[in-house]
Amino acid sequence: MNNSTTHSEVAYKDHPEFLAAEWIWVYVSPVLIFVGTIANILSIIVLLRRRMRTSTTMFYLTVLSFGDMMVLYTGLLRYWIKSAFHEDIRLISQFSCKLHAFLVYFSLDFTTWVLVAVTIDRCIFVCLPFSAKRLCTLRHAKIVVITITLVMIALNFHLFWGVSYEIQLGELSCTHVNDFTEFTWPWIDFCMFSIVPFTIMIIANILIIKHLFMAHKRVASHNHDHNHSTHSENVIHHSDGHNGHQNHRKVPSVTTMLLTTNCVFLVLTLPIVIYLIVYPYVLYGATDHTTALMQLLWAIANMFQYTNNTIHFFLYCLTGPRFRRELFKVFKIKTRSSHEITLTMEMH
């Protein structure tokens, strides 16, 4: 996302707040890029394993991992290059200014709505288990991802004429060029990037928890009824989206994984959308110290946001037993194969 200011780069860059912001961009950014790259690649490797890739949930999470890497390499990488090497890829040309701004907003919105899609997908698995086989197919999931892509392109396409690089107070910058992009668009982005997605996630999670709670109560009250027990196991089987042996104790881990991912999304992305709404009103007429402070807050808000695109792998490991099992198998493949080759050689 783009942060513009009408202040010159003379006075406010001498304040310690600005120097702290630069330190964050130079030293924290490459850490997030490196960790996020490794983590998302590991997620993709695990999620594309044979037992995982047949699930629509795992398909969405795979797409999310690719989206997370796109966010890191379009958004955060630009800030690191700009701060560490004093080169801004948005200022290469007028087209690069417009294209890069579009790609950053698109990738952020895309990953957010993929997370919404996987939340709805799991909600259907839990609440409508007998309809899930018809509704939650890989074909439908691919259609959903394509639809999200097209909608997000249409939503952010205005940036091709809403931003431009121009000289302001002797400094070349890629900035907003109309009132809609600077004052109205942040509110639309706030709704589409945060409020609407999280509202959908909250409603879906409430439905999931309510349904699983009622299913658990039915199992407890009809403990000796085989038909009720079979129905409960079937619900749990669908909610986890795979063909392993399930029981009701497995359900909380799936729900916890979903709730944790959604809550982390809100906590880590809310600061930046609030900043984007507030800063146009604060910066105009602000002192150099206030400008430097806003630069620091901008850096911190971005680090929170890009952390969200870095840590999904760790959330899956902490809250997803099935994901952990497959991850362990990935690292055991070479050892096991080598052991089998050795045994084969010894037998001959």
Coordinates of C-alpha atoms in Angstrom, one line a residue:
M1 CA 0.0 0.0 0.0
N2 CA 1.1 3.5 -0.7
N3 CA 1.9 6.2 1.8
S4 CA 2.2 9.7 0.6
T5 CA 3.1 13.0 2.3
T6 CA 3.4 16.6 1.2
H7 CA 6.3 17.3 3.5
S8 CA 9.8 17.8 2.0
E9 CA 12.5 15.4 3.0
V10 CA 14.5 18.1 4.8
A11 CA 13.5 18.5 8.4
Y12 CA 11.4 15.5 9.5
K13 CA 14.1 13.0 8.5
D14 CA 16.3 14.3 11.4
H15 CA 13.9 13.2 14.0
P16 CA 14.6 9.9 15.9
E17 CA 11.1 8.6 15.0
F18 CA 12.0 8.7 11.3
L19 CA 15.4 7.0 11.9
A20 CA 13.6 4.3 13.9
A21 CA 11.2 3.8 10.9
E22 CA 14.2 3.5 8.5
W23 CA 15.8 0.9 10.8
I24 CA 12.6 -1.2 10.8
W25 CA 12.4 -1.1 7.0
V26 CA 16.1 -1.9 6.5
Y27 CA 16.5 -4.7 9.1
V28 CA 13.1 -6.2 9.8
S29 CA 11.9 -6.4 6.2
P30 CA 14.5 -8.9 5.0
V31 CA 13.8 -11.1 8.0
L32 CA 10.1 -11.3 7.2
I33 CA 10.8 -11.8 3.5
F34 CA 13.2 -14.7 4.2
V35 CA 11.1 -16.4 6.9
G36 CA 7.9 -15.9 4.8
T37 CA 9.5 -17.3 1.7
I38 CA 10.7 -20.5 3.5
A39 CA 7.5 -20.9 5.5
N40 CA 5.2 -20.5 2.5
I41 CA 7.3 -22.8 0.3
L42 CA 7.0 -25.5 3.1
S43 CA 3.3 -24.9 3.3
I44 CA 2.9 -25.4 -0.4
I45 CA 5.1 -28.6 -0.3
V46 CA 3.0 -30.1 2.5
L47 CA -0.4 -29.0 1.1
L48 CA 0.4 -30.5 -2.3
R49 CA 1.1 -33.9 -0.9
R50 CA -1.2 -36.7 -2.2
R51 CA -3.3 -37.0 0.9
M52 CA -3.7 -33.3 1.2
R53 CA -4.4 -32.0 -2.3
T54 CA -7.7 -33.8 -2.7
S55 CA -9.3 -31.5 -0.1
T56 CA -10.9 -28.2 -1.1
T57 CA -9.7 -26.7 2.2
M58 CA -6.1 -27.6 1.4
F59 CA -6.5 -26.2 -2.1
Y60 CA -7.5 -22.9 -0.7
L61 CA -4.6 -22.9 1.7
T62 CA -2.2 -23.7 -1.1
V63 CA -3.6 -20.7 -3.1
L64 CA -3.3 -18.6 0.0
S65 CA 0.4 -19.5 0.4
F66 CA 1.1 -18.4 -3.2
G67 CA -0.8 -15.2 -2.5
D68 CA 1.2 -14.6 0.7
M69 CA 4.4 -14.8 -1.2
M70 CA 3.1 -12.4 -3.8
V71 CA 2.2 -9.9 -1.1
L72 CA 5.7 -10.1 0.4
Y73 CA 7.5 -9.7 -3.0
T74 CA 5.3 -6.9 -4.3
G75 CA 4.8 -4.9 -1.1
L76 CA 7.5 -5.5 1.4
L77 CA 10.4 -6.1 -1.0
R78 CA 9.8 -2.6 -2.5
Y79 CA 10.1 -0.9 0.9
W80 CA 13.2 -2.8 1.7
I81 CA 14.9 -1.9 -1.6
K82 CA 13.8 1.7 -1.2
S83 CA 15.2 2.0 2.4
A84 CA 18.3 -0.1 2.1
F85 CA 19.4 0.9 -1.4
H86 CA 17.6 4.2 -2.0
E87 CA 15.9 2.9 -5.2
D88 CA 12.1 3.0 -5.6
I89 CA 10.8 0.6 -8.2
R90 CA 7.6 2.7 -8.5
L91 CA 9.6 5.6 -9.9
I92 CA 11.2 3.7 -12.8
S93 CA 8.4 4.9 -15.0
Q94 CA 4.8 6.1 -14.9
F95 CA 3.6 2.6 -15.7
S96 CA 5.6 1.0 -12.9
C97 CA 4.1 3.5 -10.4
K98 CA 0.5 2.5 -11.5
L99 CA 1.2 -1.2 -11.9
H100 CA 3.0 -1.7 -8.6
A101 CA 0.3 0.1 -6.7
F102 CA -2.3 -2.1 -8.3
L103 CA -0.4 -5.3 -7.6
V104 CA 0.1 -4.5 -3.9
Y105 CA -3.6 -3.7 -3.3
F106 CA -4.7 -6.7 -5.5
S107 CA -2.5 -9.2 -3.7
L108 CA -3.6 -8.1 -0.3
D109 CA -7.3 -8.2 -1.1
F110 CA -6.9 -11.5 -2.9
T111 CA -5.3 -13.3 0.0
T112 CA -7.9 -11.8 2.4
W113 CA -10.8 -13.2 0.3
V114 CA -9.2 -16.5 -0.2
L115 CA -9.1 -16.8 3.6
V116 CA -12.8 -15.9 3.5
A117 CA -13.4 -18.6 1.0
V118 CA -11.7 -21.3 3.0
T119 CA -13.7 -20.2 6.1
I120 CA -17.0 -20.6 4.2
D121 CA -15.8 -23.9 2.8
R122 CA -15.2 -25.3 6.2
C123 CA -18.5 -23.9 7.5
I124 CA -20.3 -25.9 4.8
F125 CA -18.4 -29.0 5.6
V126 CA -19.4 -28.8 9.3
C127 CA -23.0 -27.4 9.0
L128 CA -24.1 -29.1 5.8
P129 CA -22.1 -32.3 5.7
F130 CA -24.5 -34.1 3.3
S131 CA -24.4 -31.1 0.9
A132 CA -20.7 -30.6 1.1
K133 CA -19.9 -33.4 -1.3
R134 CA -21.9 -31.6 -3.9
L135 CA -21.0 -28.0 -3.0
C136 CA -17.4 -28.2 -1.9
T137 CA -15.6 -29.8 -4.9
L138 CA -12.3 -28.9 -6.3
R139 CA -14.0 -27.7 -9.5
H140 CA -16.1 -25.3 -7.5
A141 CA -13.1 -24.2 -5.4
K142 CA -11.2 -23.3 -8.6
I143 CA -14.2 -21.3 -9.9
V144 CA -14.3 -19.4 -6.6
V145 CA -10.6 -18.5 -6.8
I146 CA -11.0 -17.4 -10.4
T147 CA -14.0 -15.3 -9.4
I148 CA -12.1 -13.7 -6.5
T149 CA -9.2 -12.9 -8.9
L150 CA -11.5 -11.1 -11.4
V151 CA -13.5 -9.2 -8.7
M152 CA -10.3 -8.0 -7.1
I153 CA -8.9 -6.9 -10.4
A154 CA -12.0 -4.9 -11.1
L155 CA -12.1 -3.4 -7.6
N156 CA -8.5 -2.1 -7.7
F157 CA -8.3 -1.2 -11.4
H158 CA -9.0 2.4 -10.7
L159 CA -5.5 2.7 -9.3
F160 CA -4.2 2.9 -12.9
W161 CA -5.5 6.4 -13.1
G162 CA -5.8 7.1 -9.4
V163 CA -2.1 7.2 -8.7
S164 CA 0.7 8.8 -10.7
Y165 CA 4.3 9.8 -10.2
E166 CA 4.9 13.5 -10.1
I167 CA 7.2 16.1 -8.5
Q168 CA 6.0 17.5 -5.1
L169 CA 8.1 20.1 -3.4
G170 CA 11.1 19.1 -5.5
E171 CA 10.8 15.4 -4.8
L172 CA 9.6 12.8 -7.3
S173 CA 6.9 10.5 -5.7
C174 CA 4.2 8.0 -6.7
T175 CA 1.1 9.4 -5.0
H176 CA -2.6 9.8 -5.1
V177 CA -3.8 12.3 -7.7
N178 CA -7.5 12.7 -6.9
D179 CA -9.7 13.0 -3.9
F180 CA -11.4 9.6 -4.5
T181 CA -8.1 7.7 -4.2
E182 CA -6.9 9.7 -1.2
F183 CA -10.0 10.1 0.9
T184 CA -12.8 7.8 -0.3
W185 CA -10.8 4.8 -1.4
P186 CA -9.3 4.1 2.0
W187 CA -12.9 3.7 3.4
I188 CA -13.8 1.3 0.6
D189 CA -10.5 -0.6 1.2
F190 CA -11.2 -0.7 4.9
C191 CA -14.5 -2.4 4.2
M192 CA -13.3 -4.8 1.6
F193 CA -10.0 -5.6 3.2
S194 CA -11.1 -5.8 6.9
I195 CA -14.7 -5.2 8.0
V196 CA -16.6 -7.3 5.4
P197 CA -14.2 -10.2 5.3
F198 CA -14.0 -10.5 9.1
T199 CA -17.7 -10.1 9.5
I200 CA -18.2 -13.1 7.2
M201 CA -15.5 -15.0 9.1
I202 CA -17.1 -14.3 12.5
I203 CA -20.6 -15.4 11.3
A204 CA -19.1 -18.6 9.8
N205 CA -17.1 -19.4 12.9
I206 CA -20.2 -18.9 15.1
L207 CA -22.1 -21.3 12.9
I208 CA -19.3 -23.9 13.1
I209 CA -19.0 -23.7 16.8
K210 CA -22.8 -23.8 17.4
H211 CA -23.2 -26.8 15.1
L212 CA -20.3 -28.8 16.6
F213 CA -21.5 -28.0 20.1
M214 CA -25.0 -29.3 19.3
A215 CA -23.5 -32.4 17.6
H216 CA -21.4 -33.0 20.7
K217 CA -24.5 -32.7 23.0
R218 CA -26.4 -35.2 20.8
V219 CA -23.5 -37.7 21.1
A220 CA -23.3 -37.2 24.8
S221 CA -27.1 -37.6 25.4
H222 CA -27.4 -40.6 23.0
N223 CA -24.2 -42.4 23.9
H224 CA -25.6 -45.8 23.2
D225 CA -27.5 -44.9 20.1
H226 CA -25.4 -46.3 17.2
N227 CA -27.2 -44.2 14.6
H228 CA -26.6 -40.9 16.4
S229 CA -22.9 -41.9 17.0
T230 CA -22.5 -42.7 13.3
H231 CA -24.0 -39.4 12.3
S232 CA -21.7 -37.5 14.6
E233 CA -18.6 -39.2 13.2
N234 CA -19.8 -38.4 9.7
V235 CA -20.1 -34.7 10.6
I236 CA -16.7 -34.7 12.1
H237 CA -15.2 -36.5 9.1
H238 CA -16.6 -33.8 6.7
S239 CA -15.5 -31.0 8.9
D240 CA -11.9 -32.0 8.8
G241 CA -12.0 -32.6 5.1
H242 CA -10.0 -35.8 4.8
N243 CA -10.3 -39.6 5.0
G244 CA -8.5 -40.3 8.2
H245 CA -10.0 -41.9 11.2
Q246 CA -11.8 -39.2 13.1
N247 CA -13.5 -38.7 16.5
H248 CA -15.1 -35.7 18.2
R249 CA -11.8 -34.8 19.9
K250 CA -10.3 -33.9 16.5
V251 CA -12.9 -31.2 15.9
P252 CA -11.6 -28.6 18.3
S253 CA -8.2 -28.6 16.6
V254 CA -9.8 -27.8 13.2
T255 CA -11.9 -25.1 14.7
T256 CA -9.0 -23.7 16.7
M257 CA -6.9 -23.6 13.5
L258 CA -9.6 -21.6 11.7
L259 CA -10.3 -19.3 14.6
T260 CA -6.6 -18.6 15.2
T261 CA -6.0 -17.8 11.6
N262 CA -9.0 -15.4 11.4
C263 CA -8.2 -13.6 14.7
V264 CA -4.5 -13.2 13.7
F265 CA -5.7 -11.7 10.4
L266 CA -7.8 -9.1 12.1
V267 CA -5.2 -8.2 14.8
L268 CA -2.3 -7.8 12.3
T269 CA -4.1 -6.0 9.5
L270 CA -6.4 -3.6 11.4
P271 CA -3.6 -1.1 12.3
I272 CA -2.7 -0.4 8.6
V273 CA -6.3 0.2 7.5
I274 CA -6.9 2.5 10.4
Y275 CA -3.6 4.3 9.5
L276 CA -4.7 4.7 5.9
I277 CA -7.9 6.3 7.0
V278 CA -6.4 8.7 9.5
Y279 CA -3.1 9.9 7.9
P280 CA -4.5 12.2 5.1
Y281 CA -6.3 14.2 7.8
V282 CA -3.2 14.3 10.2
L283 CA -0.4 15.1 7.7
Y284 CA -1.9 18.2 6.2
G285 CA -0.5 21.0 8.3
A286 CA 1.3 18.7 10.6
T287 CA 4.7 19.6 12.2
D288 CA 7.9 17.8 11.1
H289 CA 7.8 15.9 14.4
T290 CA 4.3 14.6 13.7
T291 CA 5.3 13.6 10.2
A292 CA 8.3 11.7 11.5
L293 CA 6.0 10.0 14.0
M294 CA 3.6 9.0 11.3
Q295 CA 6.4 7.5 9.3
L296 CA 7.3 5.3 12.3
L297 CA 3.7 4.3 12.8
W298 CA 3.5 3.5 9.1
A299 CA 6.5 1.2 9.3
I300 CA 5.1 -0.6 12.4
A301 CA 1.7 -1.0 10.8
N302 CA 3.3 -2.5 7.7
M303 CA 5.4 -4.9 9.7
F304 CA 2.2 -6.2 11.4
Q305 CA 0.4 -6.6 8.1
Y306 CA 3.3 -8.5 6.4
T307 CA 3.7 -10.6 9.5
N308 CA 0.2 -11.9 8.7
N309 CA 1.5 -13.1 5.3
T310 CA 4.5 -14.7 7.0
I311 CA 3.2 -16.8 9.8
H312 CA 0.4 -18.9 8.4
F313 CA 2.7 -21.9 8.2
F314 CA 3.5 -21.6 11.9
L315 CA -0.2 -21.3 12.7
Y316 CA -0.9 -24.5 10.7
C317 CA 1.9 -26.3 12.6
L318 CA 0.6 -25.1 16.0
T319 CA -3.1 -25.8 15.5
G320 CA -3.3 -28.4 12.7
P321 CA -2.3 -32.0 13.7
R322 CA -2.8 -33.3 10.2
F323 CA -0.6 -30.6 8.8
R324 CA 2.1 -31.5 11.3
R325 CA 1.9 -35.2 10.5
E326 CA 2.4 -34.5 6.8
L327 CA 5.2 -32.1 7.5
F328 CA 7.0 -34.7 9.6
K329 CA 6.6 -37.2 6.7
V330 CA 8.2 -34.7 4.3
F331 CA 11.3 -34.6 6.4
K332 CA 11.3 -38.4 7.0
I333 CA 10.9 -39.3 3.3
K334 CA 14.7 -39.2 2.5
T335 CA 15.7 -41.1 5.7
R336 CA 13.0 -43.8 5.2
S337 CA 13.9 -44.2 1.5
S338 CA 17.6 -44.4 2.3
H339 CA 16.8 -47.0 5.0
E340 CA 14.8 -49.1 2.6
I341 CA 17.5 -49.0 0.0
T342 CA 20.1 -50.1 2.6
L343 CA 17.9 -53.0 3.7
T344 CA 17.4 -54.0 0.1
M345 CA 21.1 -54.0 -0.6
E346 CA 21.7 -56.1 2.6
M347 CA 19.1 -58.7 1.6
H348 CA 20.9 -59.2 -1.7

